Short mmCIF file of C-alpha atoms in Angstrom, two decimals:
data_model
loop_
_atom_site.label_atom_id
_atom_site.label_comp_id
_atom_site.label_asym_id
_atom_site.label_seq_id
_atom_site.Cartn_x
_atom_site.Cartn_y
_atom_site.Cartn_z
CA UNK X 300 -47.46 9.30 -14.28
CA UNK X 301 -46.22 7.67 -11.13
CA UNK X 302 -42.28 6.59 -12.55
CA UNK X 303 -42.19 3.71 -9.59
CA UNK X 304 -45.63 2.76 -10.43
CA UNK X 305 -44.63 2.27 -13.84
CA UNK X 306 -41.24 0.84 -13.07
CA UNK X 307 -43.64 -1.79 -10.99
CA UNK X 308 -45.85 -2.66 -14.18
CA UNK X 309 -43.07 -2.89 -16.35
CA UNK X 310 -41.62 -5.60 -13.83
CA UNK X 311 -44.60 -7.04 -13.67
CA UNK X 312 -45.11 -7.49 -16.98
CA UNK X 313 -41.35 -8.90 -17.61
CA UNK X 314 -41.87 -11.51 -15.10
CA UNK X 315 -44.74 -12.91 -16.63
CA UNK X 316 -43.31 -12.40 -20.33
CA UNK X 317 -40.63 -14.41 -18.89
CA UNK X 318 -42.78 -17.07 -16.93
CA UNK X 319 -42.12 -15.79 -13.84
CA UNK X 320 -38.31 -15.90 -13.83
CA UNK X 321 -36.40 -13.20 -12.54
CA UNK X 322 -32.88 -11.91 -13.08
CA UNK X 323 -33.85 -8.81 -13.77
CA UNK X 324 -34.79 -5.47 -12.52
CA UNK X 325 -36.17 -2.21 -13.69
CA UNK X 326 -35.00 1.03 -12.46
CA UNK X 327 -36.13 4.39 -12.40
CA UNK X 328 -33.94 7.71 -12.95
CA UNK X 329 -33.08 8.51 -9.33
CA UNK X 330 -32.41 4.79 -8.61
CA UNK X 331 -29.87 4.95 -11.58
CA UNK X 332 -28.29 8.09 -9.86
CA UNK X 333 -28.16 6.43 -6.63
CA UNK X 334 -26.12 3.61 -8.54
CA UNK X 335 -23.89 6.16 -10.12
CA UNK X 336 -23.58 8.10 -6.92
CA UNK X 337 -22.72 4.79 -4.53
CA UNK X 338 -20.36 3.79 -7.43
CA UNK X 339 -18.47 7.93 -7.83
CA UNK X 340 -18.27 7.47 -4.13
CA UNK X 341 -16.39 3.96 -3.69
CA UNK X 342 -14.23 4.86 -6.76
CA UNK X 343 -13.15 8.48 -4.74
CA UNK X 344 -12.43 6.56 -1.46
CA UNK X 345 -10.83 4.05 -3.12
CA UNK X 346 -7.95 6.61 -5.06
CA UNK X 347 -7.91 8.61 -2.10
CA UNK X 348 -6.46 5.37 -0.24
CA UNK X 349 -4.29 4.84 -3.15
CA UNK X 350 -3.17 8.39 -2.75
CA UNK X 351 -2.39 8.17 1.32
CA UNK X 352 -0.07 5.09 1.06
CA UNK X 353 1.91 6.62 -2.14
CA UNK X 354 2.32 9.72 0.13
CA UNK X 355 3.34 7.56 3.05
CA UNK X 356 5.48 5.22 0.66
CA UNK X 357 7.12 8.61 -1.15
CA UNK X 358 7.29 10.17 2.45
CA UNK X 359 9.13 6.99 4.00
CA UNK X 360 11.28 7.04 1.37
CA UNK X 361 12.66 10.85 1.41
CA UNK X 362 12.87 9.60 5.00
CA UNK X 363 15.36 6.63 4.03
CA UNK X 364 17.29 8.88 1.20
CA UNK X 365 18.02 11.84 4.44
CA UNK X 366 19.09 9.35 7.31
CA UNK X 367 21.38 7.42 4.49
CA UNK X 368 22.48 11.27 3.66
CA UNK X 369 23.32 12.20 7.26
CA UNK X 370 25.59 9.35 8.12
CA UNK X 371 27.40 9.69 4.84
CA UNK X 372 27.66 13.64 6.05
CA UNK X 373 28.99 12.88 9.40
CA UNK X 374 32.53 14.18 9.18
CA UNK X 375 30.58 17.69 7.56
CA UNK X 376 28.14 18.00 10.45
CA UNK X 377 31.10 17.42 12.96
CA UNK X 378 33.06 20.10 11.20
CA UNK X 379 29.87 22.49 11.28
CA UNK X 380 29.17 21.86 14.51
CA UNK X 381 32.89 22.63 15.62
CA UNK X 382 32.87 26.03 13.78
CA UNK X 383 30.22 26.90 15.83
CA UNK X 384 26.98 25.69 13.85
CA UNK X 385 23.92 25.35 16.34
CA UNK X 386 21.85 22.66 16.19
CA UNK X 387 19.18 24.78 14.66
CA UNK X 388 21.07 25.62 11.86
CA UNK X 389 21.81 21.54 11.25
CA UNK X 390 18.41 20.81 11.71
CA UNK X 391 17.37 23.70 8.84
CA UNK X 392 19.99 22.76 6.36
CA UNK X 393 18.40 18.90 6.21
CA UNK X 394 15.22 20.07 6.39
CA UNK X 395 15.03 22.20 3.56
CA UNK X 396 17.21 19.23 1.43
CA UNK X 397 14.21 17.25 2.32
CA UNK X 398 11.88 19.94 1.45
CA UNK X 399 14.19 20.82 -2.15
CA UNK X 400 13.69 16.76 -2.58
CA UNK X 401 10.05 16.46 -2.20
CA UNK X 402 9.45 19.47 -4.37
CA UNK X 403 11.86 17.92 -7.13
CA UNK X 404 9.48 15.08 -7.07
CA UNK X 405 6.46 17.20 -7.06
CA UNK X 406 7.73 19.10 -9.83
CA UNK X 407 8.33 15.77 -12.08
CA UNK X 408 5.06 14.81 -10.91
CA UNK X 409 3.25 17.64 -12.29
CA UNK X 410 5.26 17.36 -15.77
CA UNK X 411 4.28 13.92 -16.34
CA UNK X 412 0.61 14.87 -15.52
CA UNK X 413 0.79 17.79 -17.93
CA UNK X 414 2.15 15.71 -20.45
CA UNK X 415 -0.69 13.03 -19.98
CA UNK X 416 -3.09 16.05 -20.17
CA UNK X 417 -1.57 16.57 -24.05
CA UNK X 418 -1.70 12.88 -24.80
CA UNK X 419 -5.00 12.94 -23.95
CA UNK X 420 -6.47 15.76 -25.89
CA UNK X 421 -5.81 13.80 -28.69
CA UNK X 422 -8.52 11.66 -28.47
CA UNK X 423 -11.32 13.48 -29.52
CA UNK X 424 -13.66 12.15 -26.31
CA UNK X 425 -11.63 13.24 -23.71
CA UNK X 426 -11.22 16.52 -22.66
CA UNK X 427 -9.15 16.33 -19.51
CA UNK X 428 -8.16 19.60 -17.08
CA UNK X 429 -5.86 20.21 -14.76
CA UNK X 430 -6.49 23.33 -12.75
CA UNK X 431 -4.16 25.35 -11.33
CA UNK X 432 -5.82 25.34 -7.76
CA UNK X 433 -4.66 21.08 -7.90
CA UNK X 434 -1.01 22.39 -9.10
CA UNK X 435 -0.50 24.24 -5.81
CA UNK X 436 -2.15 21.96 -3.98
CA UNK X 437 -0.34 19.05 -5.14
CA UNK X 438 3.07 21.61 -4.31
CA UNK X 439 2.03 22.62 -0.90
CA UNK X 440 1.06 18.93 -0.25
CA UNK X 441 4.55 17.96 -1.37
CA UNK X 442 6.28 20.82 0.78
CA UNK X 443 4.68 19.29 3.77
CA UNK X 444 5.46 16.16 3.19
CA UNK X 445 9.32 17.14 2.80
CA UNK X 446 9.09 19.00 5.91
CA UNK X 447 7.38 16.19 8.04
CA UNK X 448 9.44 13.25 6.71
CA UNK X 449 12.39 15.68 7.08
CA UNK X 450 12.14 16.13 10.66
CA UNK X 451 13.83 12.99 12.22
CA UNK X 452 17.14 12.72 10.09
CA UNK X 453 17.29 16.60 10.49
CA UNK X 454 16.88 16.30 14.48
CA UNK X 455 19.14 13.20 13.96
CA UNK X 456 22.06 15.51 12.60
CA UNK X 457 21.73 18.00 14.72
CA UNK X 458 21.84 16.09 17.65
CA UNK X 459 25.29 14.33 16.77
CA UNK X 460 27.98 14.70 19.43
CA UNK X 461 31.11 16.79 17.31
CA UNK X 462 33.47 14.81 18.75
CA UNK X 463 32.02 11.59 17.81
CA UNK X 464 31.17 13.10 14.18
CA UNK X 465 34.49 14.09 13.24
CA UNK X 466 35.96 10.89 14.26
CA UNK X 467 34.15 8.88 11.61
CA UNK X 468 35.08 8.56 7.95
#
C-alpha cells in the first residue's frame, strides 16, 4: 500500500476521532528520516561552530602566552642577535615554542578524550570510538594552529633592534 495514502487516512481518521482538532501529525518513514537528518545536520554545524571559536580562543591565547614570552626574553633575543643570530633563526626558535605549546595542549587533549572513552565503556549502552585517523587529525590541526598563532610574536622577536633589546631588563 501507498505509505502517504495511509499516513492521510490515518490523519483523517484522528481528526475526526478527535472532533476535528488538530495538534497532531502522522508521519511516514522517510519523513521521520528527513527529521532525523535536518536535526544530525543542525547538531554538526552547530559543534563545528563550537569547535572554530575554541580553536580561535586556544589560538589567541598561545598568541597572548608568546608576545608576553618575547618581551620577558628581550635581553636573550638582544644577546642572540648580537652573537650573530639572524632573524630567521629568532623567528624559528618562537615558532616551534608555539608549535611545542599547541602540541602540549593537543596531547592533554587527546588524554582526557581517551580517558572519557574508558569512562564511557562502562555503561553498557555506549560504545564510544575514537579512531586513530581523528588522533592525527586533531595533532596536525593543533601543529597548525601553533604555527599560525606563532607567526606574529615570532616575526615580533626577530624584528627587535639589538641595541634596543639588550638595553631592557
Amino acid at each position: 500500500a501507498n505509505t502517504h495514502q495511509l499516513a492521510k487516512n490515518i490523519n483523517n481518521a484522528l481528526a475526526r476521532a478527535r472532533g476535528g482538532q488538530g495538534g497532531f501529525q502522522v508521519l511516514t518513514g522517510n519523513q521521520n528520516l528527513d527529521a532525523n537528518d535536518s536535526i544530525l545536520t543542525l547538531l554538526t554545524s552547530l559543534i563545528a561552530g563550537i569547535a572554530a571559536i575554541s580553536l580561535l580562543v586556544g589560538g589567541l591565547g598561545i598568541m597572548n602566552v608568546m608576545l608576553v614570552s618575547v618581551s620577558e626574553r628581550m635581553h636573550e633575543i638582544g644577546i642572540r642577535k648580537a652573537v650573530g643570530a639572524t632573524n630567521r633563526q629568532i623567528m624559528s626558535q618562537f615558532i616551534v615554542e608555539a608549535t611545542l605549546l599547541s602540541l602540549t595542549g593537543a596531547l592533554i587533549g587527546i588524554l582526557i578524550a581517551l580517558a572519557a572513552d574508558v569512562a564511557l565503556r562502562l555503561t553498557p549502552s555506549l560504545t564510544p570510538h575514537i579512531s586513530g585517523q581523528l588522533v592525527v587529525v586533531a595533532t596536525v590541526v593543533a601543529l597548525l594552529e601553533g604555527i599560525i598563532f606563532g607567526t606574529l610574536p615570532a616575526v615580533k622577536a626577530a624584528r627587535k633592534d639589538p641595541i634596543l633589546a639588550l638595553r631592557s631588563e
